[in-house]
Rosetta silent file (secondary structure, phi, psi, omega in degrees, C-alpha in Angstrom):
SEQUENCE: RHFREQWGEKPRVIVGGDSLLELPGWRESQALLREARLLVFARPGFEKAREKARKLRLPYHDEALSYLSSSMLRELARRRLSLRWQVPEAVRRSIDEQKLYRAS
SCORE:     score description
SCORE:     0.000 S_00000001
   1 L     0.000  -74.372 -149.582  106.813   85.153  100.317 S_00000001
   2 L   -22.983  -59.949 -169.238  108.313   84.434  104.119 S_00000001
   3 L   -95.316   18.677  169.383  105.572   82.802  105.069 S_00000001
   4 L   -68.108  -62.918 -149.143  104.940   80.892  101.498 S_00000001
   5 L   -65.865    0.374 -169.215  108.448   79.702  101.746 S_00000001
   6 L  -121.514   -2.510  172.328  108.163   77.896  105.535 S_00000001
   7 L  -115.161  -29.659 -169.035  104.582   75.860  105.149 S_00000001
   8 L   126.977  -10.780 -170.087  105.024   75.148  101.434 S_00000001
   9 L  -149.953  169.478  164.187  101.569   76.387   99.973 S_00000001
  10 L    -6.429   92.646  175.755   99.565   79.833   99.859 S_00000001
  11 L   -89.385  163.850 -178.019   98.643   81.848  104.015 S_00000001
  12 E  -116.041  123.401 -163.406   95.628   83.149  104.304 S_00000001
  13 E  -119.332  103.747 -174.660   95.247   87.265  104.564 S_00000001
  14 L   -71.857  123.216 -169.831   91.999   87.659  106.336 S_00000001
  15 L  -116.768  135.613  159.826   90.932   91.459  104.534 S_00000001
  16 E  -104.785 -152.167 -155.247   88.173   93.077  105.399 S_00000001
  17 H   -89.245  -34.945  152.011   85.966   94.602  102.533 S_00000001
  18 H   -10.037  -99.960  171.689   87.248   98.001  103.473 S_00000001
  19 H   -25.844  -67.877  152.792   90.793   96.998  102.192 S_00000001
  20 H    -7.617  -84.674 -144.834   89.231   94.693   99.125 S_00000001
  21 L   -82.637  -26.149  139.416   88.884   98.273   97.879 S_00000001
  22 L   -28.139  -46.136 -134.685   92.549   99.926   99.295 S_00000001
  23 H   -54.934  -60.618 -136.573   94.311   96.586   97.135 S_00000001
  24 H   -84.680  -31.210  169.018   95.113   98.476   94.022 S_00000001
  25 H   -56.122  -21.431 -148.476   96.634  101.292   96.244 S_00000001
  26 L   -69.795 -159.191  171.147   98.903   98.385   98.803 S_00000001
  27 L   -97.732  168.433  166.819  102.526   97.821   97.548 S_00000001
  28 L    34.602  -57.529  147.447  103.060   94.785   95.490 S_00000001
  29 L    77.551  -95.508 -174.897   99.069   94.376   95.318 S_00000001
  30 H   -38.586  -81.914 -164.079   99.621   92.213   92.355 S_00000001
  31 H   -50.118  -11.794 -164.607  101.990   90.109   93.782 S_00000001
  32 H   -96.739  -52.468 -153.026  100.173   89.778   97.531 S_00000001
  33 H   -82.012   28.401  113.458   96.708   88.482   95.121 S_00000001
  34 H   -21.646  -91.313  170.369   99.664   85.900   93.847 S_00000001
  35 H   -57.905  -25.552 -162.033  101.221   84.709   96.753 S_00000001
  36 L  -139.495  141.403  157.165   98.365   84.585   99.696 S_00000001
  37 E  -100.362  104.168 -166.451   94.790   83.433   99.745 S_00000001
  38 E   -90.767  125.374  166.936   92.954   86.513  100.512 S_00000001
  39 L   -57.080  126.651  141.990   89.691   86.222  102.956 S_00000001
  40 L  -110.551  143.941  160.724   87.388   88.518  102.428 S_00000001
  41 E  -107.278  148.328 -158.484   85.031   89.763  105.013 S_00000001
  42 L   -73.550 -134.261 -131.006   82.187   92.314  104.472 S_00000001
  43 L   161.133   88.385 -158.379   82.765   95.770  105.990 S_00000001
  44 L   -67.211  177.210  161.317   79.489   97.613  106.616 S_00000001
  45 L    70.415   12.503  118.638   78.955  100.980  104.321 S_00000001
  46 L   -30.264    4.322 -131.941   81.358   98.489  101.808 S_00000001
  47 H   -79.198  -58.954 -162.151   78.854   96.844   99.815 S_00000001
  48 H   -57.920   32.902 -151.418   80.723   97.247   96.577 S_00000001
  49 H  -111.318  -15.878  178.716   83.634   95.206   97.916 S_00000001
  50 L   -69.104  -42.831  154.596   81.188   92.260   97.297 S_00000001
  51 L   -69.642   -2.847 -166.392   81.707   92.373   93.550 S_00000001
  52 H   -91.500  -69.943 -166.271   85.391   93.555   93.524 S_00000001
  53 H   -55.063   23.469  177.336   85.689   90.124   95.656 S_00000001
  54 H   -94.248  -79.356  167.345   83.496   88.711   92.810 S_00000001
  55 H   -52.988   -9.688 -155.569   85.849   89.650   90.131 S_00000001
  56 L  -137.204   17.706 -168.728   88.999   88.671   91.502 S_00000001
  57 L    46.058   31.425 -178.698   87.723   85.390   92.396 S_00000001
  58 L  -115.985  154.672   16.098   87.827   85.450   96.368 S_00000001
  59 L   122.430  122.135  163.622   86.086   84.175   99.162 S_00000001
  60 L  -141.965  153.977 -157.988   83.689   86.662  100.262 S_00000001
  61 E  -146.414   95.649 -149.734   81.869   85.908  104.017 S_00000001
  62 L   -76.965  -66.633 -156.439   78.856   88.495  104.836 S_00000001
  63 L   -68.169  150.300 -170.128   79.473   88.398  108.212 S_00000001
  64 L   -67.236  139.590 -149.517   81.306   91.136  109.301 S_00000001
  65 L   -92.293  -24.507 -168.007   84.452   90.129  111.135 S_00000001
  66 L  -155.422  159.187  168.449   84.814   93.364  113.516 S_00000001
  67 L   -93.171  -21.209  164.553   83.157   97.321  112.852 S_00000001
  68 L   -89.609  142.207  120.524   86.922   98.736  113.525 S_00000001
  69 L   -94.069 -172.026 -176.727   89.236   98.853  111.505 S_00000001
  70 L   -54.354  -22.479  170.751   93.229   99.340  111.877 S_00000001
  71 L   -71.901  -39.747 -168.995   92.584  103.082  110.851 S_00000001
  72 L   -57.221  -81.574  159.224   90.084  103.309  113.598 S_00000001
  73 H     5.694  -67.186 -171.367   92.706  101.506  115.599 S_00000001
  74 H   -76.723  -26.187 -102.427   95.528  103.681  114.850 S_00000001
  75 H  -149.355  -38.010  179.133   93.534  107.049  114.973 S_00000001
  76 H   -66.742  -49.908 -131.347   92.166  106.424  119.106 S_00000001
  77 L   -85.837   56.965   85.129   95.248  105.645  120.509 S_00000001
  78 L   -34.244  -20.875 -179.709   97.028  108.700  118.058 S_00000001
  79 L  -133.109   34.381  171.093   94.660  110.656  120.080 S_00000001
  80 L    53.556   26.589  163.841   94.896  108.627  123.445 S_00000001
  81 L   -61.179  167.907  167.228   92.127  107.201  123.618 S_00000001
  82 L   -80.290  176.883 -175.524   91.873  103.303  125.501 S_00000001
  83 L  -116.829  -30.556 -179.877   92.392  100.711  122.965 S_00000001
  84 L   -28.583  127.900  169.230   90.839   98.382  126.127 S_00000001
  85 L    72.580  -10.936  176.584   88.150   95.498  124.655 S_00000001
  86 L  -128.504   24.095  159.587   89.316   96.757  120.941 S_00000001
  87 L   178.655  167.253  176.607   92.127   94.508  121.131 S_00000001
  88 L   -88.571  145.060 -169.970   93.978   91.659  123.037 S_00000001
  89 L   -73.283  -27.380  155.215   96.026   93.369  125.725 S_00000001
  90 L   -26.056  -39.471  151.459   99.120   92.301  125.337 S_00000001
  91 H   -69.305  -36.037  165.289   98.805   94.724  122.162 S_00000001
  92 H   -87.021   28.068  140.062   97.278   97.333  123.730 S_00000001
  93 H   -94.094  -48.024 -144.461  100.508   97.134  126.377 S_00000001
  94 H   -60.116  -42.354  160.538  102.230   96.925  123.555 S_00000001
  95 H   -32.624  -78.535 -165.870  100.609   99.953  122.079 S_00000001
  96 H   -46.884  -34.929 -131.348  100.320  101.682  125.288 S_00000001
  97 H   -99.165  -38.557  144.980  104.598  100.260  126.416 S_00000001
  98 H   -92.379    2.750 -170.459  105.730  102.151  122.946 S_00000001
  99 L   -20.351   98.861 -178.189  103.732  104.558  121.866 S_00000001
 100 L   -72.133  140.230  159.074  102.762  103.393  118.817 S_00000001
 101 L    71.383   19.433  176.489  100.731  105.456  116.787 S_00000001
 102 L   -97.311  163.827  122.868  101.019  108.626  118.659 S_00000001
 103 L   -21.413  135.522  147.178  101.772  112.049  117.182 S_00000001
 104 L  -111.911    0.000    0.000  105.363  113.740  117.257 S_00000001
């Protein structure tokens, strides 16, 4: 909503096919579909996403952006495994310095 108000147009949100399949469980998912333009990219192992994107009339791209999901990255951080080369260096440094995603 913030970006739509700021830019005067619907922002584009890139999601992987795995996230698209989880969309019904997202908070305010229907508002997201109304207020943003979702661009769906393939994710290995989530072939059903293509059909869901078609039903929702969302653009679907066969090129997978990454084999890593945000859940996988959070799990690496939780286990204190290296995120080097997986995320931008500034992001990796911030996660380490703020001890994000670690179990308490």
